[in-house]
Amino acid sequence: MDSPGKPCPKAAVTDPLTSSVPLFDPAQMPLRTWCAGSREDPLTGLITFPDFHSNIPRALAAALTDGGLVGLAIGDVDGLKDHVEQTNAMDPNCYGHLAGNRVMARLGAVTRTWFHTQPWESGCAATFGGDEVIIAATLDDASAFHRAVAELRDRLADELPVRVSFALTVACAEHLPAEHGQGSWKHVFTDGLLAATDRCLFASKSARRATGGEGGIIAVTQPPLPGPTSSVSDPRTLLPLPAGTETLHVLARPLGTGVRSMLLLPCAGPAGLRGKRLRVTYPDGHARTAVAVSVRGQAAIPDETVATVPPDAPGIALTLQPIRERAARGVPDDLAAALERAELDWSALPAHEQAQMLHLITESATDDIRTARITAAIDAVATRTRS
């Protein structure tokens, strides 16, 4: 189990099935335009996977053909089997596997509530497997989808006795096959997206377990490209590299043959020629410092193990953490994080201006004043950098 967990609530009625399988309002199904008319899974209240799988290919293809973005996320409950076995051994009121029912019913209820707060014009939430959930939606950019999935992950952590880990991907028109051919190409394309996301989830959860990390991760991958020489130029599909105290889980892929051994990250490349230093942790637990550079606008890191990656492997599950640059040492953590997010160098300010700014920030009477002064310091550094 990934966390001590919360106790399984006692049934308020004598029939255990009554409390483990709730009744949902079909009018509140988690869908907006997509998959209308689908059946409801009786346990989670989400769209049943057969109906999702039947309807979503046409919706995805239409959204991408119109130039939009589509986000796809798969969430998997961490340690559900251990939770069921432990509950069965320690709490007879939970009736073993019915404890798993309660987890999934609560997961469905939280997901439904979360879904209805999202701004997406089109989207849906469905079941996937025994203890998994699928989110699909039209997007403006990858970062917004990542934040939305993180919000769901955190809500579930507050409500469930176990964590839920996610993997996500963002597709654009350039990911569509160049030649559609005949038959059910839309289903083949959708299955490719699902497979890429699911393999990312498996690889990242396996790496997390091997290193003893906590559950509840969010891993990011890119959809498969339609051709070996294709490159995705739409920056909306890429996440920013981690900054401040952020940690990002990604599935990195070899850049290709005939070039320097590099691993492509599903992130936007850093601006400038210096690159961005990262602490990179590999699936076996060893970590090293690497400099991410921009390759056609996408972040990549040098890696000599690329040649050993099997051709059919989905990629390498990496954990990325930022390294604070030397110029940011000696400044408060919140100012240093703001400088990293803006990709600015604190040393651009003269020493006397640095001292004045730091004095004003550290002497702030309230959090609002401190935030405003940090913003003013960032603006001052940006102005100096441009001049």
Short mmCIF file of C-alpha atoms in Angstrom, two decimals:
data_model
loop_
_atom_site.label_atom_id
_atom_site.label_comp_id
_atom_site.label_asym_id
_atom_site.label_seq_id
_atom_site.Cartn_x
_atom_site.Cartn_y
_atom_site.Cartn_z
CA MET A 1 0.00 0.00 0.00
CA ASP A 2 1.28 3.45 -0.80
CA SER A 3 -0.07 5.26 2.25
CA PRO A 4 -1.37 4.40 5.72
CA GLY A 5 -4.81 5.23 4.36
CA LYS A 6 -8.05 6.23 5.95
CA PRO A 7 -10.25 3.70 7.75
CA CYS A 8 -12.98 2.11 5.71
CA PRO A 9 -16.25 3.74 6.83
CA LYS A 10 -18.71 1.48 8.61
CA ALA A 11 -21.94 0.66 6.80
CA ALA A 12 -24.97 2.55 8.06
CA VAL A 13 -27.28 -0.31 7.05
CA THR A 14 -27.29 -4.05 7.52
CA ASP A 15 -26.93 -4.90 3.83
CA PRO A 16 -23.24 -4.32 2.83
CA LEU A 17 -24.10 -4.02 -0.85
CA THR A 18 -26.33 -1.03 -0.19
CA SER A 19 -23.42 1.08 1.01
CA SER A 20 -20.83 -0.20 -1.45
CA VAL A 21 -22.77 0.41 -4.68
CA PRO A 22 -24.40 3.85 -4.61
CA LEU A 23 -27.16 5.13 -6.88
CA PHE A 24 -26.09 7.97 -9.20
CA ASP A 25 -28.20 10.54 -11.00
CA PRO A 26 -27.92 9.70 -14.73
CA ALA A 27 -28.55 13.37 -15.54
CA GLN A 28 -25.19 14.20 -13.96
CA MET A 29 -23.06 11.89 -16.06
CA PRO A 30 -19.53 13.26 -16.62
CA LEU A 31 -19.81 14.23 -20.26
CA ARG A 32 -20.00 17.42 -22.24
CA THR A 33 -20.98 16.86 -25.89
CA TRP A 34 -18.79 13.77 -26.25
CA CYS A 35 -20.27 10.28 -25.75
CA ALA A 36 -23.82 11.59 -25.27
CA GLY A 37 -26.31 8.75 -24.82
CA SER A 38 -23.72 6.40 -23.31
CA ARG A 39 -24.54 3.99 -20.53
CA GLU A 40 -23.52 4.65 -16.95
CA ASP A 41 -21.22 2.33 -15.01
CA PRO A 42 -23.32 1.31 -11.98
CA LEU A 43 -20.39 1.34 -9.55
CA THR A 44 -18.55 4.55 -10.43
CA GLY A 45 -21.22 6.57 -12.21
CA LEU A 46 -18.77 7.14 -15.07
CA ILE A 47 -19.31 6.27 -18.74
CA THR A 48 -18.86 2.57 -19.41
CA PHE A 49 -15.71 1.79 -21.37
CA PRO A 50 -17.46 -0.01 -24.26
CA ASP A 51 -19.56 3.08 -24.96
CA PHE A 52 -16.55 5.38 -24.55
CA HIS A 53 -14.50 3.23 -26.91
CA SER A 54 -17.30 3.19 -29.46
CA ASN A 55 -17.96 6.95 -29.51
CA ILE A 56 -14.70 8.72 -28.70
CA PRO A 57 -12.70 7.97 -31.91
CA ARG A 58 -15.01 10.13 -34.03
CA ALA A 59 -14.95 12.93 -31.46
CA LEU A 60 -11.16 12.93 -31.20
CA ALA A 61 -10.62 12.88 -34.95
CA ALA A 62 -13.08 15.73 -35.50
CA ALA A 63 -11.51 17.92 -32.79
CA LEU A 64 -7.97 17.38 -34.10
CA THR A 65 -8.96 17.86 -37.74
CA ASP A 66 -10.39 21.26 -36.79
CA GLY A 67 -7.00 22.28 -35.38
CA GLY A 68 -7.81 21.78 -31.71
CA LEU A 69 -5.93 19.95 -28.98
CA VAL A 70 -7.12 16.85 -27.16
CA GLY A 71 -5.92 15.75 -23.73
CA LEU A 72 -6.13 12.12 -22.65
CA ALA A 73 -5.39 10.91 -19.12
CA ILE A 74 -5.59 7.48 -17.51
CA GLY A 75 -5.72 7.14 -13.72
CA ASP A 76 -4.97 3.92 -11.87
CA VAL A 77 -5.56 3.23 -8.16
CA ASP A 78 -2.29 2.48 -6.37
CA GLY A 79 -2.30 -0.58 -4.12
CA LEU A 80 -6.01 -1.38 -4.33
CA LYS A 81 -5.37 -5.12 -3.98
CA ASP A 82 -3.32 -4.56 -0.82
CA HIS A 83 -6.04 -2.32 0.57
CA VAL A 84 -8.71 -4.97 -0.07
CA GLU A 85 -6.61 -7.73 1.50
CA GLN A 86 -5.73 -5.65 4.54
CA THR A 87 -9.34 -4.59 5.04
CA ASN A 88 -10.52 -8.17 4.67
CA ALA A 89 -8.07 -9.28 7.34
CA MET A 90 -8.67 -6.45 9.82
CA ASP A 91 -12.24 -5.19 9.38
CA PRO A 92 -15.01 -7.76 8.82
CA ASN A 93 -17.58 -4.95 8.44
CA CYS A 94 -15.99 -4.05 5.08
CA TYR A 95 -16.51 -7.56 3.64
CA GLY A 96 -13.23 -7.85 1.75
CA HIS A 97 -13.73 -7.00 -1.90
CA LEU A 98 -16.61 -4.68 -1.09
CA ALA A 99 -13.94 -2.36 0.33
CA GLY A 100 -12.66 -2.12 -3.22
CA ASN A 101 -16.16 -1.30 -4.40
CA ARG A 102 -16.32 1.57 -1.95
CA VAL A 103 -13.01 2.96 -3.17
CA MET A 104 -14.13 2.86 -6.78
CA ALA A 105 -17.56 4.31 -5.99
CA ARG A 106 -15.94 7.21 -4.16
CA LEU A 107 -13.42 7.66 -6.99
CA GLY A 108 -16.31 7.93 -9.43
CA ALA A 109 -18.20 10.43 -7.28
CA VAL A 110 -15.17 12.69 -6.82
CA THR A 111 -14.34 12.49 -10.53
CA ARG A 112 -17.88 13.43 -11.52
CA THR A 113 -17.91 16.45 -9.21
CA TRP A 114 -14.47 17.54 -10.45
CA PHE A 115 -15.45 17.09 -14.10
CA HIS A 116 -18.42 19.44 -13.83
CA THR A 117 -16.13 22.23 -12.57
CA GLN A 118 -13.87 22.09 -15.63
CA PRO A 119 -14.18 24.72 -18.41
CA TRP A 120 -13.87 22.29 -21.31
CA GLU A 121 -16.32 22.69 -24.18
CA SER A 122 -16.12 18.97 -24.92
CA GLY A 123 -14.98 16.05 -22.82
CA CYS A 124 -15.95 13.02 -20.77
CA ALA A 125 -14.84 10.65 -18.01
CA ALA A 126 -15.12 6.88 -18.34
CA THR A 127 -14.09 3.64 -16.72
CA PHE A 128 -11.08 1.72 -18.01
CA GLY A 129 -10.30 -1.72 -16.64
CA GLY A 130 -11.15 -2.71 -13.09
CA ASP A 131 -9.64 0.20 -11.16
CA GLU A 132 -8.84 2.82 -13.79
CA VAL A 133 -10.48 5.98 -15.09
CA ILE A 134 -10.09 7.81 -18.41
CA ILE A 135 -10.38 11.58 -18.90
CA ALA A 136 -10.64 13.02 -22.43
CA ALA A 137 -11.20 16.67 -23.28
CA THR A 138 -10.58 19.49 -25.74
CA LEU A 139 -7.87 21.88 -24.51
CA ASP A 140 -6.14 25.18 -25.01
CA ASP A 141 -2.70 23.96 -23.93
CA ALA A 142 -1.02 21.04 -22.20
CA SER A 143 -0.22 22.95 -19.00
CA ALA A 144 -3.91 23.61 -18.27
CA PHE A 145 -4.69 19.90 -18.64
CA HIS A 146 -1.77 18.96 -16.40
CA ARG A 147 -3.02 21.33 -13.70
CA ALA A 148 -6.57 19.96 -13.98
CA VAL A 149 -5.40 16.36 -13.60
CA ALA A 150 -3.22 17.39 -10.64
CA GLU A 151 -6.29 18.92 -9.01
CA LEU A 152 -8.22 15.66 -9.47
CA ARG A 153 -5.27 13.66 -8.12
CA ASP A 154 -5.18 15.85 -4.99
CA ARG A 155 -8.94 15.65 -4.45
CA LEU A 156 -8.81 11.87 -4.66
CA ALA A 157 -5.91 11.76 -2.20
CA ASP A 158 -8.07 13.65 0.30
CA GLU A 159 -11.07 11.35 -0.17
CA LEU A 160 -9.65 7.85 -0.67
CA PRO A 161 -7.64 5.51 1.57
CA VAL A 162 -5.24 4.94 -1.36
CA ARG A 163 -3.54 7.16 -3.93
CA VAL A 164 -4.35 7.38 -7.64
CA SER A 165 -1.57 7.79 -10.21
CA PHE A 166 -2.13 9.28 -13.66
CA ALA A 167 -0.46 9.37 -17.04
CA LEU A 168 -1.45 11.91 -19.65
CA THR A 169 -0.77 12.92 -23.23
CA VAL A 170 -1.83 15.82 -25.46
CA ALA A 171 -2.43 15.36 -29.20
CA CYS A 172 -2.71 17.90 -32.01
CA ALA A 173 -3.52 17.71 -35.72
CA GLU A 174 0.07 16.76 -36.57
CA HIS A 175 -0.38 13.47 -34.72
CA LEU A 176 -3.12 12.34 -37.09
CA PRO A 177 -2.03 9.80 -39.72
CA ALA A 178 -1.07 11.40 -43.01
CA GLU A 179 -2.94 8.72 -44.98
CA HIS A 180 -6.25 7.71 -43.47
CA GLY A 181 -6.76 4.77 -45.75
CA GLN A 182 -9.88 2.67 -45.51
CA GLY A 183 -11.73 1.16 -42.61
CA SER A 184 -11.67 2.10 -38.95
CA TRP A 185 -8.55 4.33 -38.90
CA LYS A 186 -10.13 6.52 -36.21
CA HIS A 187 -10.33 3.58 -33.83
CA VAL A 188 -6.76 2.56 -34.67
CA PHE A 189 -5.57 6.11 -33.97
CA THR A 190 -7.49 6.29 -30.67
CA ASP A 191 -6.16 2.90 -29.59
CA GLY A 192 -2.65 4.20 -30.28
CA LEU A 193 -3.24 7.17 -27.96
CA LEU A 194 -4.68 4.92 -25.25
CA ALA A 195 -1.81 2.46 -25.59
CA ALA A 196 0.86 5.18 -25.39
CA THR A 197 -0.73 6.67 -22.28
CA ASP A 198 -1.28 3.31 -20.60
CA ARG A 199 2.31 2.20 -21.28
CA CYS A 200 3.54 5.47 -19.81
CA LEU A 201 1.48 4.81 -16.70
CA PHE A 202 2.83 1.27 -16.31
CA ALA A 203 6.45 2.33 -16.89
CA SER A 204 6.27 5.27 -14.49
CA LYS A 205 4.48 3.32 -11.73
CA SER A 206 7.04 0.53 -12.06
CA ALA A 207 9.91 3.03 -11.75
CA ARG A 208 8.22 4.65 -8.76
CA ARG A 209 7.84 1.32 -6.98
CA ALA A 210 11.45 0.36 -7.73
CA THR A 211 12.76 3.54 -6.13
CA GLY A 212 10.39 3.42 -3.17
CA GLY A 213 8.59 6.62 -4.14
CA GLU A 214 5.07 7.56 -3.11
CA GLY A 215 2.02 6.94 -5.23
CA GLY A 216 -0.13 9.63 -6.73
CA ILE A 217 2.29 10.61 -9.49
CA ILE A 218 1.39 12.27 -12.80
CA ALA A 219 3.51 11.10 -15.73
CA VAL A 220 3.56 12.81 -19.13
CA THR A 221 4.23 11.32 -22.54
CA GLN A 222 3.80 12.29 -26.18
CA PRO A 223 1.49 10.52 -28.62
CA PRO A 224 3.09 8.34 -31.28
CA LEU A 225 4.05 10.27 -34.39
CA PRO A 226 2.62 9.27 -37.78
CA GLY A 227 6.06 8.93 -39.40
CA PRO A 228 9.68 8.33 -38.34
CA THR A 229 10.81 11.79 -39.46
CA SER A 230 7.83 13.74 -38.19
CA SER A 231 8.22 16.51 -35.64
CA VAL A 232 5.47 18.19 -33.68
CA SER A 233 5.77 21.95 -33.91
CA ASP A 234 2.65 22.91 -31.96
CA PRO A 235 4.05 24.25 -28.66
CA ARG A 236 0.67 23.86 -26.96
CA THR A 237 1.29 20.12 -26.62
CA LEU A 238 4.43 20.58 -24.49
CA LEU A 239 4.72 21.24 -20.75
CA PRO A 240 7.24 23.71 -19.34
CA LEU A 241 10.31 22.22 -17.69
CA PRO A 242 9.99 22.01 -13.89
CA ALA A 243 10.93 25.11 -11.90
CA GLY A 244 11.25 25.97 -8.22
CA THR A 245 10.44 22.89 -6.14
CA GLU A 246 8.43 21.11 -8.83
CA THR A 247 8.94 17.47 -9.74
CA LEU A 248 7.90 16.20 -13.16
CA HIS A 249 7.54 12.55 -14.21
CA VAL A 250 7.96 11.97 -17.94
CA LEU A 251 8.43 9.21 -20.47
CA ALA A 252 11.48 10.20 -22.51
CA ARG A 253 12.05 8.81 -25.99
CA PRO A 254 15.21 8.43 -28.11
CA LEU A 255 15.65 11.28 -30.55
CA GLY A 256 16.38 8.95 -33.46
CA THR A 257 19.26 7.48 -35.40
CA GLY A 258 22.06 9.39 -37.06
CA VAL A 259 22.29 12.13 -34.43
CA ARG A 260 23.88 12.61 -31.03
CA SER A 261 22.43 10.26 -28.40
CA MET A 262 19.59 12.30 -26.92
CA LEU A 263 16.37 11.68 -25.06
CA LEU A 264 13.40 13.82 -26.04
CA LEU A 265 11.25 15.11 -23.19
CA PRO A 266 7.55 16.00 -23.59
CA CYS A 267 8.46 19.55 -22.56
CA ALA A 268 9.19 22.85 -24.26
CA GLY A 269 12.88 23.51 -24.83
CA PRO A 270 14.62 26.17 -22.72
CA ALA A 271 15.24 29.60 -24.22
CA GLY A 272 18.80 30.72 -24.92
CA LEU A 273 22.00 28.81 -25.57
CA ARG A 274 22.92 27.80 -22.02
CA GLY A 275 20.20 25.21 -21.56
CA LYS A 276 18.64 24.31 -18.21
CA ARG A 277 20.25 22.11 -15.59
CA LEU A 278 18.08 19.29 -14.24
CA ARG A 279 18.42 16.51 -11.71
CA VAL A 280 17.37 13.40 -13.63
CA THR A 281 16.43 10.19 -11.80
CA TYR A 282 16.34 6.94 -13.82
CA PRO A 283 14.11 3.87 -13.28
CA ASP A 284 16.82 2.02 -11.35
CA GLY A 285 17.08 4.88 -8.86
CA HIS A 286 20.39 6.43 -9.88
CA ALA A 287 20.38 10.17 -10.53
CA ARG A 288 22.62 12.57 -12.39
CA THR A 289 22.74 16.20 -13.42
CA ALA A 290 21.93 16.85 -17.08
CA VAL A 291 21.58 19.99 -19.17
CA ALA A 292 18.35 20.14 -21.16
CA VAL A 293 18.68 21.88 -24.53
CA SER A 294 16.15 22.81 -27.17
CA VAL A 295 15.83 20.61 -30.27
CA ARG A 296 13.36 22.16 -32.71
CA GLY A 297 11.63 23.78 -29.75
CA GLN A 298 11.45 20.61 -27.67
CA ALA A 299 13.55 19.82 -24.61
CA ALA A 300 16.12 17.03 -24.86
CA ILE A 301 18.96 15.74 -22.68
CA PRO A 302 22.13 13.90 -23.77
CA ASP A 303 22.13 10.25 -22.80
CA GLU A 304 24.58 7.53 -23.80
CA THR A 305 22.16 4.71 -22.91
CA VAL A 306 19.85 5.55 -25.83
CA ALA A 307 21.44 2.81 -27.95
CA THR A 308 20.42 0.20 -25.36
CA VAL A 309 16.72 1.11 -25.45
CA PRO A 310 14.79 -1.65 -27.28
CA PRO A 311 13.10 -0.42 -30.48
CA ASP A 312 9.64 -1.42 -29.21
CA ALA A 313 10.11 0.16 -25.77
CA PRO A 314 7.72 3.02 -24.94
CA GLY A 315 10.62 5.08 -23.59
CA ILE A 316 12.43 5.65 -20.31
CA ALA A 317 10.53 6.76 -17.23
CA LEU A 318 12.43 9.74 -15.81
CA THR A 319 11.88 12.03 -12.84
CA LEU A 320 12.94 15.63 -13.47
CA GLN A 321 13.75 18.17 -10.78
CA PRO A 322 15.21 21.65 -11.31
CA ILE A 323 18.60 22.68 -9.98
CA ARG A 324 18.85 26.18 -8.61
CA GLU A 325 21.40 28.14 -10.55
CA ARG A 326 24.34 29.64 -8.72
CA ALA A 327 23.15 33.18 -9.40
CA ALA A 328 19.99 32.53 -7.42
CA ARG A 329 21.80 31.45 -4.23
CA GLY A 330 21.41 33.71 -1.27
CA VAL A 331 17.98 34.96 -2.32
CA PRO A 332 14.71 33.77 -0.71
CA ASP A 333 13.22 30.57 -2.05
CA ASP A 334 10.06 32.24 -3.39
CA LEU A 335 12.09 34.87 -5.27
CA ALA A 336 14.46 32.21 -6.63
CA ALA A 337 11.50 30.13 -7.83
CA ALA A 338 9.98 33.18 -9.55
CA LEU A 339 13.30 33.90 -11.27
CA GLU A 340 13.50 30.32 -12.54
CA ARG A 341 9.93 30.38 -13.84
CA ALA A 342 10.66 33.60 -15.73
CA GLU A 343 14.06 32.23 -16.86
CA LEU A 344 15.79 35.37 -15.58
CA ASP A 345 19.26 35.87 -14.13
CA TRP A 346 19.34 37.71 -10.76
CA SER A 347 22.85 38.95 -11.50
CA ALA A 348 21.42 41.20 -14.24
CA LEU A 349 20.69 43.70 -11.47
CA PRO A 350 23.57 45.75 -10.03
CA ALA A 351 24.62 44.70 -6.53
CA HIS A 352 23.15 47.77 -4.82
CA GLU A 353 19.76 47.20 -6.48
CA GLN A 354 19.85 43.55 -5.43
CA ALA A 355 20.45 44.59 -1.82
CA GLN A 356 17.59 47.09 -1.92
CA MET A 357 15.19 44.56 -3.41
CA LEU A 358 16.13 41.86 -0.92
CA HIS A 359 15.73 44.25 2.00
CA LEU A 360 12.24 45.28 0.85
CA ILE A 361 11.18 41.65 0.32
CA THR A 362 12.47 40.34 3.65
CA GLU A 363 10.91 43.27 5.55
CA SER A 364 7.44 42.81 4.01
CA ALA A 365 4.71 43.08 6.62
CA THR A 366 2.21 40.76 4.88
CA ASP A 367 2.24 37.99 2.31
CA ASP A 368 0.44 40.23 -0.20
CA ILE A 369 3.10 42.92 0.14
CA ARG A 370 5.86 40.31 -0.23
CA THR A 371 4.24 38.91 -3.39
CA ALA A 372 3.91 42.40 -4.87
CA ARG A 373 7.56 43.20 -4.12
CA ILE A 374 8.74 39.92 -5.65
CA THR A 375 6.72 40.78 -8.77
CA ALA A 376 8.38 44.21 -8.86
CA ALA A 377 11.81 42.57 -8.53
CA ILE A 378 11.05 40.22 -11.44
CA ASP A 379 9.93 43.19 -13.56
CA ALA A 380 13.15 45.04 -12.68
CA VAL A 381 15.32 42.06 -13.70
CA ALA A 382 13.35 41.64 -16.94
CA THR A 383 13.80 45.33 -17.77
CA ARG A 384 17.55 45.13 -17.12
CA THR A 385 17.78 41.99 -19.24
CA ARG A 386 16.07 43.65 -22.21
CA SER A 387 18.13 46.86 -21.98
#
